[in-house]
Amino acid sequence: MLRFDRRLIHNFDWVMVVVLLLVSAMSLASLFSSTWAGGPDPSPIFYKQLYFFLLGFALILMTVCIDYNELEKLAYLAYGGICILLLYTNFFVSTVAGTQRWINLGFFNLQPSEPAKLIMVLVLASCYAYNDVGTSGFRIRDLIKPGILTAVPFILILIQPDLGTALMLGIIFVSMTLFAKLRLGTMAILASAGAGGAFIGWKYLLKDYQRRRIETFLHPESDPMNHGYQIKQSKIAVGSGEGFGKGFMEGTQGHLNFLPERHTDFAFAVWCEELGFAGSLFFLSCYFFMLLWGMYIALTARDKFGVMLAFGLVMLIFWQAVINLFMIMGFLPVVGIPLPLFSYGGSSLMTTLLAIGLLMNIRMRRFQKPEVR
Amino acid sequence: MKNLRKQNRKRPRPSENIDCRRDAGKKTKITHYDEGELDCFRRRALYSSVVLIVFFAIIITRLWYLQIQHGEEYRLLAKNNRVRNLQITAPRGNILDRKGRDIVTNRPSFNVVWVREDNKVDDELIKKMARLLDIDISELLTRMRKMAGTPGHIPIRLADDIEWSKVAYIENNRMNLPGIKIEVLPRRVYHYGNLASHVIGYLGEISRKELDKADPEIYQGGDQVGKMGLERLREADLRGEKGQHYMEVNARGFEQRNLKGFEPMPGNDIQLTIDVDLQRAAEEMMMEADNSGAVVAIEVNSGRLLTLTSSPVLELDKFIGGISYKNWNAMLANPHHPLINKVVQGQYPPASTYKIVTALAGLAEGVIQPETMIYCPGFYKFGNRTYRCWKHSGHGAVDLQRALSESCDVYFYQVGQRLGVDRLAGYARRVGLGKKTGVEMEHEKKGLIPTADWKKQRYNKVWQEGETLSVAIGQGFDLVTPLQLALMTATVANGGTLYKPSLIETVRNPDGKIIEQFTPTVLDRLKGQDKNLQLVKSALIEAVNGKHGTGRRARLKNITVAGKTGTAQVVRLKQYKHLKEEDIPYKYRDHAWFTCFAPAEKPEIAVSVIVEHGLHGGSTAAPIAKAVLEQYFGDRLDDPEELTTVVLPGRLLITEN
């Protein structure tokens, strides 16, 4: 099945590879620092993440071999699979820290909501790419199918409950729908419906702790030892890095446990603390260059599905990054969204690396002739 | 962006792609190809890039704001997060006697403290600690409550000065006692027990009121500060400078590592002029007989105080770690008034000891001559009142020598009458009576040497001449403190120089550098009175050494003591007249005085003793003075050889007749 085209190697996306390796190296360095517990050896967490990176790179190599249009055919199959996994998680998995998110696979705990995001991008890209509505844009009824497709995993994830990931699905749906072009009237109706939905959601659907997080964010002094405390400590960590940081492995906020979740959600705060503005600027420049390169891949994709897919994948990484960074810098309340490629966590890392693999896939096949249906 | 677009346009047409056919053979389904629609999408992707860049800019701006603009603030916050400082109490300065012997020093004591950051109030822990330390749970809770509201890293003291075995137990069970730590604090050691307790004073925890006034850089709640005596008056010298211990803690407050701090600086050492041996001799004499009173010994030629005894002494160990209400009230209720430092706060009529002043004033003013004879029938009639001599049978004809040595009241009634109250008072003041001496002791009383003006001001009444008679023999309004009387005796002994009494010889900083050194301070000098003073002295020698002397019990072997007794009436009540002295209620008995100096030929030391309600100076007070003198002269009592170097024989004894 895999007839390998030599020009695929010729068109291999070396730019993405270089940027990805750069970002990965920084991510691993930061993880090494934040999980280091004294002694000569890095922590087991570091090794675990390193193996995930290696596994992820292998997955990328496999992904780029298959034309993304072939993968599109698998999208609905994967969609069905993930919905079953999410259902399974919700009903048969024991509760960890108040939520049901992980399926124990023996060697690692799979968080199905992570790949669900990626599969949603695939499904939506396929959905919008083949729904030809011309230049006028989508009507409400054109949105019913993608809407329902999004709503199923969205609700399944929401009842885990994992507000952050569910929100991400919503954001991806909105981004991709807007990208696919809506009619002005449709947009107006949806906007007002969204506002109403948000109100109802706040009133009736949110769990108490979720509502408290948002309230805490708006009035940080009301809860100084919990989520307000986390944000405060995160801001202190970032701010105290100043221009050039406290030095690699020299951070005090992280190493002395003032910073919560210092290798997961707040991992980037450790980087900021230890390497300062200079280090953070360098990392973010690499990171955003990677995203812009992804956007450039969308720009140069050979077909509509490629554009839609590349755009969705960039949005998937971009919005998670923005939300995470905003949280670290005190712009947003604590929502459990990791910084892709940087926060510790196997499911998120694999998903992100797969997404990048898909981007490279699209990039490599930009010259191949589209077939007229 | 422009480049991107250009590249777009240059993008090779699909038809130019030679290999498309090979792909076409595959089943790969490629979406509908519409260049126009694709361009539309591409434009949107371009706009999206702008969105990306905008967000990137926002994030970088925020980073700049946090790290560059407010970086210093956050760095300070981070430092406050992790760095805690603890003050290390400095050891207080030592207090030594004149010969360099330690009176008060420090030793390490072990206290149990609880660091709140480590865990919240845990009932189990409190119960465990109460059992371990053998104290009430309620007391532990009181101590915790007292510290409520103070910063969390400041430890709460649960028990002071625990035994070594408990220290060992706690150290061995650290893991089971989270937050419990052993704190080592310097603690006062009193090498001679309660010796000179009124002089030295005691320490106590700083009170809220003191804390409000104090410099927060120096004092914190829970500090020990001097509450009385030199510990209070010389607090600034003794306290030293606290050290600082900086430590890095983690989010739960556990110490992670030590950071550089600085060591505490011990306080200055104070060397007293007081001699431990003399002080102890005086205190033992007073305490043995259960006497209440005071003993003052002073170096006559400098004003150094050798002994300052107020009896009963304070029991210093009751004050360590704060005195209980029970003990405090018991002290207040004690009829011997242990809380009063009688050396400077006890005011008594000087009684017959005041005759020294009256004699001196009479000679100096020329109202009497050494050979002036006055007949004493046992009483003296003045106006319509009869003033009695203590010897009801009378002394017969007496000159100054006999009048003073046998303490004839009638003689001095007449001297006083001839002098008048104001002239007498003038001399009294010049030998140190009726005004504060300025010694470093608290709440010093002035005593009282009355004048006509004083009575006018105080009572708005004219001075009665009869009152002068009482004053002349040291009764009536006259009041002196034991220290003043010792000062008077020293002034007479040294030929008329009034020195400021002092009890501090040197103050040394921890490096041993002297920062304060005693030098004699002359407050007043009686000029041209050498001859008169010699006359008074010889009478005082007779009072101790003569056949009829009142102070015979103070005689020493080989050393000539000169002295004067006094019996101060507390009340004059007819109902006690017929009673034997022992039957008079304690509080109505007379005070017993004895004041003396030695060696008479070349005086070195003056000693004044008052025994409250001791009845007779000669029998009660003189032996105490003798004990102090014996201690002072030591070997010289047995070795007359040593005396020849100091004694000037004959010259002073000319008036013996």
XYZ file of N, CA, C and O in Angstrom, chain A residues 3 7 67 69-70 73 129-130 132 134 178-181 229 233 235-236 238-243 245-246 252-253 256-258 272 276-277 280-281 284-285 288 291-292 295-296 298-305 307-308 311 314-315 318-319 322 325-326 329-331 366-371 373, chain B residues 1 4-5 7-8 11-12 14-15 17 19-33 37-38 40-46 48-53 55-56 58-60 62-68 70-72 74-79 81-82 84 248-252 256-257:
568
model
N 3.475 2.856 -1.349
C 4.504 3.025 -2.384
C 5.192 4.328 -2.137
O 4.587 5.385 -2.176
N 10.269 11.746 -4.296
C 10.144 13.205 -4.207
C 9.478 13.639 -2.904
O 9.507 14.767 -2.548
N -0.786 9.440 2.453
C -1.380 10.680 1.963
C -2.535 11.074 2.858
O -3.346 10.245 3.263
N -5.155 12.505 2.303
C -6.480 12.233 1.761
C -6.935 10.812 2.055
O -8.114 10.530 2.193
N -5.930 9.918 2.186
C -6.251 8.560 2.603
C -6.751 8.570 4.043
O -7.688 7.888 4.419
N -10.292 9.316 4.946
C -11.281 8.234 4.906
C -11.389 7.550 6.247
O -12.422 7.017 6.616
N -14.880 20.625 3.856
C -14.223 20.620 2.539
C -15.133 20.041 1.478
O -15.112 20.466 0.340
N -15.973 19.082 1.828
C -16.813 18.450 0.822
C -18.204 19.047 0.743
O -18.986 18.683 -0.087
N -19.945 21.752 -0.428
C -19.702 22.885 -1.319
C -20.896 23.822 -1.331
O -21.969 23.461 -1.748
N -20.417 27.114 -2.356
C -20.140 28.252 -3.195
C -19.565 29.398 -2.404
O -18.987 29.206 -1.326
N -15.931 29.402 11.221
C -15.735 30.761 10.718
C -14.808 30.744 9.512
O -14.999 31.483 8.545
N -13.813 29.896 9.571
C -12.844 29.809 8.480
C -13.510 29.303 7.207
O -13.229 29.761 6.109
N -14.444 28.378 7.419
C -15.127 27.816 6.264
C -16.128 28.799 5.669
O -16.715 28.532 4.631
N -16.336 29.911 6.302
C -17.196 31.003 5.863
C -18.679 30.750 6.162
O -19.273 29.769 5.704
N -4.292 31.756 44.492
C -2.916 31.514 44.922
C -2.074 30.984 43.770
O -0.962 31.433 43.541
N 1.109 32.842 42.327
C 2.446 32.244 42.346
C 3.010 32.124 40.941
O 4.215 32.261 40.736
N 2.357 34.174 38.451
C 2.795 35.512 38.036
C 4.115 35.874 38.707
O 4.991 36.480 38.097
N 4.234 35.488 39.987
C 5.490 35.763 40.688
C 6.640 35.016 40.003
O 7.716 35.560 39.791
N 6.858 34.003 36.856
C 7.178 34.609 35.561
C 7.897 35.938 35.780
O 8.972 36.177 35.240
N 7.306 36.790 36.621
C 7.846 38.142 36.820
C 9.239 38.115 37.412
O 10.116 38.869 36.998
N 9.445 37.191 38.362
C 10.728 37.214 39.057
C 11.879 36.732 38.175
O 13.029 36.821 38.560
N 11.530 36.236 36.972
C 12.593 35.867 36.056
C 13.347 37.072 35.530
O 14.508 36.969 35.161
N 12.656 38.226 35.511
C 13.236 39.468 34.999
C 13.862 39.245 33.624
O 13.433 38.368 32.871
N 14.895 40.012 33.312
C 15.444 40.003 31.959
C 16.042 38.669 31.535
O 15.721 38.129 30.486
N 16.528 35.861 33.778
C 16.173 34.690 34.573
C 17.102 34.425 35.736
O 18.125 35.083 35.902
N 16.691 33.454 36.528
C 17.479 33.107 37.702
C 18.544 32.062 37.366
O 19.320 31.664 38.212
N 13.309 29.430 42.061
C 12.927 29.151 43.450
C 11.444 28.850 43.553
O 11.025 28.027 44.352
N 10.657 29.505 42.727
C 9.209 29.307 42.794
C 8.847 27.859 42.475
O 8.015 27.251 43.124
N 10.842 25.153 44.991
C 10.391 25.131 46.384
C 8.886 24.901 46.484
O 8.289 25.124 47.524
N 8.291 24.482 45.368
C 6.880 24.080 45.377
C 5.877 25.200 45.517
O 4.714 24.948 45.804
N 6.336 26.457 45.383
C 5.349 27.530 45.480
C 4.443 27.486 44.256
O 3.279 27.832 44.312
N 10.068 30.594 32.239
C 10.142 32.050 32.345
C 10.975 32.464 33.552
O 11.750 33.413 33.505
N 14.154 33.916 32.132
C 13.853 35.332 31.996
C 13.156 35.692 30.699
O 12.740 34.835 29.911
N 13.091 36.999 30.453
C 12.411 37.501 29.273
C 13.113 37.021 28.015
O 12.468 36.633 27.034
N 12.262 33.379 27.370
C 10.853 33.216 27.019
C 10.595 33.744 25.612
O 9.862 33.130 24.830
N 11.226 34.882 25.309
C 11.041 35.472 23.975
C 11.550 34.501 22.913
O 10.896 34.277 21.892
N 9.106 31.521 22.653
C 7.827 31.880 22.034
C 8.003 32.220 20.553
O 7.121 31.950 19.740
N 9.158 32.798 20.222
C 9.396 33.088 18.806
C 9.453 31.789 18.009
O 8.847 31.679 16.935
N 5.838 30.319 17.897
C 4.915 31.001 16.988
C 5.371 30.904 15.545
O 4.554 30.912 14.629
N 3.880 27.801 14.443
C 2.456 27.963 14.138
C 2.254 28.706 12.821
O 1.394 28.338 11.997
N 3.059 29.743 12.622
C 2.936 30.500 11.374
C 3.328 29.623 10.181
O 2.754 29.705 9.101
N 0.482 27.696 9.349
C -0.469 28.498 8.594
C -0.027 28.614 7.135
O -0.836 28.600 6.212
N 1.321 28.705 6.962
C 1.870 28.777 5.606
C 1.603 27.471 4.865
O 1.310 27.461 3.672
N -1.021 25.678 5.370
C -2.419 25.792 4.956
C -2.522 26.604 3.671
O -3.281 26.282 2.755
N -1.735 27.657 3.646
C -1.737 28.569 2.507
C -1.304 27.876 1.219
O -1.752 28.218 0.132
N -0.394 26.915 1.350
C 0.184 26.300 0.168
C -0.348 24.892 -0.084
O 0.177 24.173 -0.911
N -1.381 24.508 0.687
C -1.889 23.141 0.526
C -2.469 22.955 -0.864
O -2.903 23.912 -1.513
N -2.494 21.723 -1.343
C -2.884 21.491 -2.740
C -4.396 21.506 -2.918
O -4.902 21.750 -3.988
N -5.154 21.243 -1.849
C -6.611 21.195 -2.052
C -7.331 21.761 -0.837
O -6.730 22.123 0.173
N -8.638 21.848 -0.951
C -9.477 22.466 0.051
C -9.392 21.713 1.375
O -9.271 22.306 2.445
N -9.404 20.398 1.302
C -9.334 19.602 2.516
C -8.006 19.871 3.235
O -7.958 20.045 4.449
N -6.202 22.606 3.090
C -6.243 23.939 3.710
C -7.018 23.867 5.011
O -6.553 24.331 6.058
N -8.217 23.250 4.921
C -9.075 23.174 6.104
C -8.359 22.426 7.234
O -8.360 22.841 8.379
N -5.336 24.336 8.659
C -5.831 25.436 9.485
C -6.325 24.916 10.836
O -5.976 25.438 11.889
N -3.448 23.883 13.129
C -2.771 25.055 13.708
C -3.627 25.641 14.812
O -3.142 25.965 15.896
N -4.920 25.733 14.544
C -5.819 26.304 15.555
C -5.822 25.457 16.827
O -5.829 25.974 17.936
N -2.631 26.319 18.520
C -2.594 27.746 18.820
C -3.486 28.100 20.012
O -3.058 28.776 20.945
N -4.745 27.634 19.968
C -5.657 28.061 21.038
C -5.263 27.479 22.398
O -5.374 28.130 23.426
N -2.406 29.649 23.549
C -2.825 30.987 23.989
C -3.514 30.908 25.350
O -3.213 31.692 26.261
N -0.903 30.121 28.031
C -0.010 31.248 28.310
C -0.764 32.369 29.025
O -0.235 32.991 29.945
N -1.998 32.598 28.596
C -2.798 33.633 29.254
C -3.025 33.279 30.726
O -2.992 34.150 31.595
N 0.132 33.905 32.703
C 0.440 35.319 32.879
C -0.681 36.077 33.566
O -0.658 37.294 33.657
N -1.678 35.335 34.020
C -2.714 35.986 34.820
C -3.811 36.667 34.021
O -4.484 37.552 34.525
N -4.001 36.262 32.771
C -5.088 36.849 31.982
C -6.363 36.015 32.061
O -7.445 36.486 31.762
N 2.169 19.127 -1.319
C 1.567 20.323 -1.912
C 1.668 20.337 -3.421
O 0.931 21.025 -4.111
N 2.639 19.588 -3.989
C 2.817 19.615 -5.450
C 2.031 18.538 -6.167
O 1.897 18.557 -7.361
N 1.530 17.574 -5.416
C 0.859 16.467 -6.099
C -0.448 16.914 -6.729
O -1.183 17.705 -6.146
N -0.657 16.367 -7.884
C -1.794 16.854 -8.682
C -3.123 16.419 -8.085
O -3.323 15.255 -7.731
N -3.964 17.394 -7.932
C -5.287 17.011 -7.427
C -6.080 16.308 -8.502
O -5.942 16.587 -9.699
N -6.899 15.433 -8.117
C -7.711 14.691 -9.077
C -9.107 15.295 -9.102
O -9.705 15.547 -8.051
N -12.829 15.359 -9.308
C -13.831 14.341 -9.038
C -14.902 14.348 -10.082
O -15.356 15.435 -10.480
N 4.843 38.695 4.352
C 3.550 38.307 3.789
C 3.562 38.419 2.273
O 3.019 37.581 1.567
N 5.158 35.582 0.775
C 4.308 34.404 0.753
C 3.409 34.434 -0.464
O 3.265 33.443 -1.190
N 2.859 35.578 -0.681
C 1.928 35.674 -1.800
C 2.644 35.427 -3.119
O 2.143 34.756 -4.008
N 5.275 33.759 -3.614
C 5.580 32.338 -3.738
C 4.351 31.574 -4.218
O 4.434 30.653 -4.995
N 3.219 32.047 -3.703
C 1.955 31.456 -4.106
C 1.769 31.508 -5.617
O 1.399 30.531 -6.261
N 3.787 29.388 -7.565
C 3.521 27.978 -7.333
C 3.261 27.286 -8.676
O 2.462 27.749 -9.490
N 3.960 26.223 -8.912
C 3.828 25.568 -10.226
C 2.418 25.061 -10.464
O 1.736 24.634 -9.535
N -0.508 22.744 -11.468
C -0.579 21.290 -11.299
C -0.264 20.541 -12.574
O 0.325 19.461 -12.546
N -0.635 21.151 -13.686
C -0.443 20.453 -14.948
C 1.037 20.282 -15.269
O 1.417 19.393 -16.021
N 3.109 19.439 -13.237
C 3.646 18.363 -12.422
C 3.628 17.058 -13.213
O 2.580 16.537 -13.567
N 4.558 14.141 -12.451
C 4.267 12.891 -11.777
C 2.812 12.686 -11.404
O 2.482 11.752 -10.717
N 1.977 13.632 -11.852
C 0.604 13.552 -11.416
C -0.059 12.265 -11.896
O -0.912 11.692 -11.254
N 0.427 11.798 -13.017
C -0.211 10.619 -13.577
C -0.008 9.374 -12.724
O -0.858 8.535 -12.582
N 1.185 9.335 -12.166
C 1.436 8.164 -11.337
C 0.486 8.154 -10.131
O -0.024 7.150 -9.711
N 0.252 9.328 -9.616
C -0.675 9.450 -8.506
C -2.097 9.135 -8.946
O -2.866 8.560 -8.190
N -2.361 9.572 -10.149
C -3.734 9.421 -10.638
C -4.130 7.973 -10.709
O -5.296 7.629 -10.589
N -3.139 7.121 -10.910
C -3.414 5.704 -10.973
C -3.890 5.157 -9.643
O -4.575 4.152 -9.577
N -3.519 5.875 -8.564
C -3.934 5.420 -7.243
C -5.375 5.823 -6.968
O -5.949 6.621 -7.664
N -5.866 5.256 -5.848
C -7.255 5.507 -5.547
C -7.484 6.780 -4.759
O -8.597 7.092 -4.368
N -6.354 7.455 -4.453
C -6.456 8.638 -3.622
C -7.478 9.615 -4.158
O -7.436 10.006 -5.331
N -8.393 9.952 -3.306
C -9.442 10.881 -3.720
C -9.022 12.271 -3.272
O -8.742 12.495 -2.102
N -8.905 13.165 -4.167
C -8.521 14.526 -3.817
C -9.731 15.413 -4.008
O -10.511 15.251 -4.945
N -9.875 16.343 -3.078
C -11.048 17.202 -3.109
C -11.155 18.005 -4.390
O -10.153 18.252 -5.054
N -12.319 18.430 -4.607
C -12.623 19.248 -5.758
C -11.653 20.388 -5.886
O -11.396 21.114 -4.951
N -11.057 20.500 -7.046
C -10.024 21.497 -7.265
C -10.608 22.716 -7.917
O -11.054 22.669 -9.052
N -11.726 29.191 -5.439
C -12.171 28.950 -4.077
C -10.974 28.755 -3.147
O -10.947 29.233 -2.026
N -9.962 28.046 -3.649
C -8.744 27.825 -2.869
C -8.096 29.144 -2.501
O -7.681 29.363 -1.364
N -9.516 31.896 -2.139
C -10.347 32.504 -1.108
C -9.950 31.979 0.276
O -9.757 32.731 1.225
N -9.778 30.668 0.342
C -9.350 30.047 1.595
C -7.972 30.541 2.012
O -7.704 30.789 3.183
N -7.110 30.654 1.011
C -5.736 31.056 1.306
C -5.710 32.461 1.881
O -4.949 32.760 2.793
N -6.594 33.311 1.368
C -6.656 34.676 1.898
C -7.043 34.626 3.377
O -6.478 35.299 4.205
N -7.996 33.736 3.645
C -8.438 33.618 5.045
C -7.314 33.076 5.944
O -7.154 33.497 7.070
N -6.542 32.151 5.394
C -5.399 31.631 6.156
C -4.407 32.746 6.447
O -3.826 32.832 7.537
N -4.276 33.642 5.468
C -3.384 34.786 5.648
C -3.883 35.685 6.773
O -3.117 36.126 7.627
N -5.706 34.785 9.169
C -5.522 34.055 10.425
C -4.098 34.222 10.951
O -3.874 34.315 12.148
N -3.137 34.268 10.010
C -1.758 34.494 10.429
C -1.636 35.808 11.183
O -0.894 35.911 12.158
N -2.389 36.791 10.689
C -2.366 38.088 11.373
C -2.886 37.926 12.801
O -2.306 38.461 13.752
N -3.954 37.141 12.936
C -4.489 36.891 14.284
C -3.411 36.267 15.159
O -3.197 36.663 16.302
N -2.714 35.283 14.593
C -1.642 34.631 15.333
C -0.602 35.641 15.807
O -0.169 35.633 16.963
N -0.217 36.511 14.881
C 0.827 37.486 15.202
C 0.344 38.459 16.278
O 1.092 38.836 17.180
N -1.822 37.824 18.648
C -1.759 37.149 19.946
C -0.312 37.027 20.441
O -0.033 37.183 21.624
N 0.581 36.732 19.499
C 1.993 36.656 19.858
C 2.443 37.976 20.467
O 3.101 38.009 21.514
N 0.577 40.229 21.921
C -0.042 40.434 23.238
C 0.755 39.679 24.313
O 1.073 40.214 25.371
N 1.095 38.442 23.971
C 1.793 37.610 24.960
C 3.172 38.191 25.280
O 3.584 38.275 26.433
N 3.861 38.617 24.239
C 5.194 39.181 24.475
C 5.085 40.474 25.284
O 5.885 40.737 26.188
N 2.800 41.211 27.420
C 2.510 40.834 28.806
C 3.775 40.341 29.511
O 4.021 40.672 30.668
N 4.563 39.562 28.778
C 5.823 39.083 29.347
C 6.714 40.260 29.715
O 7.326 40.292 30.779
N 6.785 41.212 28.816
C 7.588 42.413 29.054
C 7.091 43.123 30.298
O 7.876 43.518 31.166
N 5.781 43.235 30.397
C 5.179 43.918 31.544
C 5.540 43.202 32.838
O 5.964 43.824 33.818
N 5.411 41.881 32.846
C 5.676 41.125 34.083
C 7.159 41.060 34.408
O 7.561 41.246 35.544
N 7.960 40.769 33.382
C 9.357 40.455 33.678
C 10.265 41.662 33.676
O 11.209 41.719 34.444
N 10.006 42.602 32.808
C 10.908 43.745 32.727
C 10.370 44.903 33.569
O 11.053 45.424 34.442
N 7.860 45.015 35.844
C 7.573 44.721 37.250
C 8.439 43.595 37.798
O 8.135 43.042 38.836
N 9.489 43.282 37.051
C 10.328 42.147 37.439
C 10.868 42.257 38.851
O 10.860 41.299 39.610
N 11.314 43.462 39.188
C 11.914 43.623 40.517
C 10.914 43.340 41.621
O 11.239 42.687 42.604
N 8.332 41.415 41.472
C 8.053 39.982 41.541
C 9.229 39.232 42.129
O 9.070 38.243 42.823
N 10.428 39.717 41.835
C 11.591 39.040 42.414
C 11.561 39.175 43.933
O 11.856 38.241 44.669
N 11.142 40.350 44.382
C 11.034 40.574 45.834
C 9.965 39.659 46.429
O 10.168 39.039 47.482
N 8.849 39.560 45.713
C 7.780 38.665 46.188
C 8.266 37.232 46.262
O 7.971 36.508 47.215
N 9.035 36.849 45.240
C 9.559 35.476 45.232
C 10.491 35.276 46.418
O 10.516 34.232 47.053
N 11.259 36.320 46.700
C 12.208 36.225 47.824
C 11.427 36.133 49.135
O 11.759 35.336 50.015
N 8.624 34.952 49.496
C 8.036 33.615 49.522
C 8.964 32.630 50.191
O 8.558 31.817 50.988
N 10.241 32.734 49.827
C 11.122 31.618 50.172
C 12.063 31.932 51.321
O 12.614 31.023 51.924
N 12.883 33.249 54.967
C 12.349 33.607 56.277
C 13.539 33.992 57.132
O 14.613 33.429 57.001
N 15.892 29.332 53.699
C 15.024 29.188 52.540
C 13.992 28.135 52.894
O 14.332 27.063 53.376
N 12.737 28.461 52.687
C 11.699 27.491 52.994
C 10.946 27.160 51.719
O 10.953 27.925 50.759
N 10.297 26.027 51.708
C 9.458 25.689 50.567
C 8.024 26.134 50.853
O 7.754 26.790 51.851
N 7.131 25.776 49.940
C 5.767 26.285 50.040
C 5.104 25.874 51.344
O 4.207 26.541 51.832
N 5.544 24.778 51.953
C 4.924 24.331 53.195
C 5.657 24.845 54.413
O 5.321 24.507 55.535
N 14.607 24.563 53.818
C 15.295 23.831 52.769
C 16.798 23.942 52.922
O 17.526 22.991 52.776
N 17.246 25.145 53.167
C 18.685 25.290 53.408
C 18.933 26.607 54.123
O 18.097 27.511 54.118
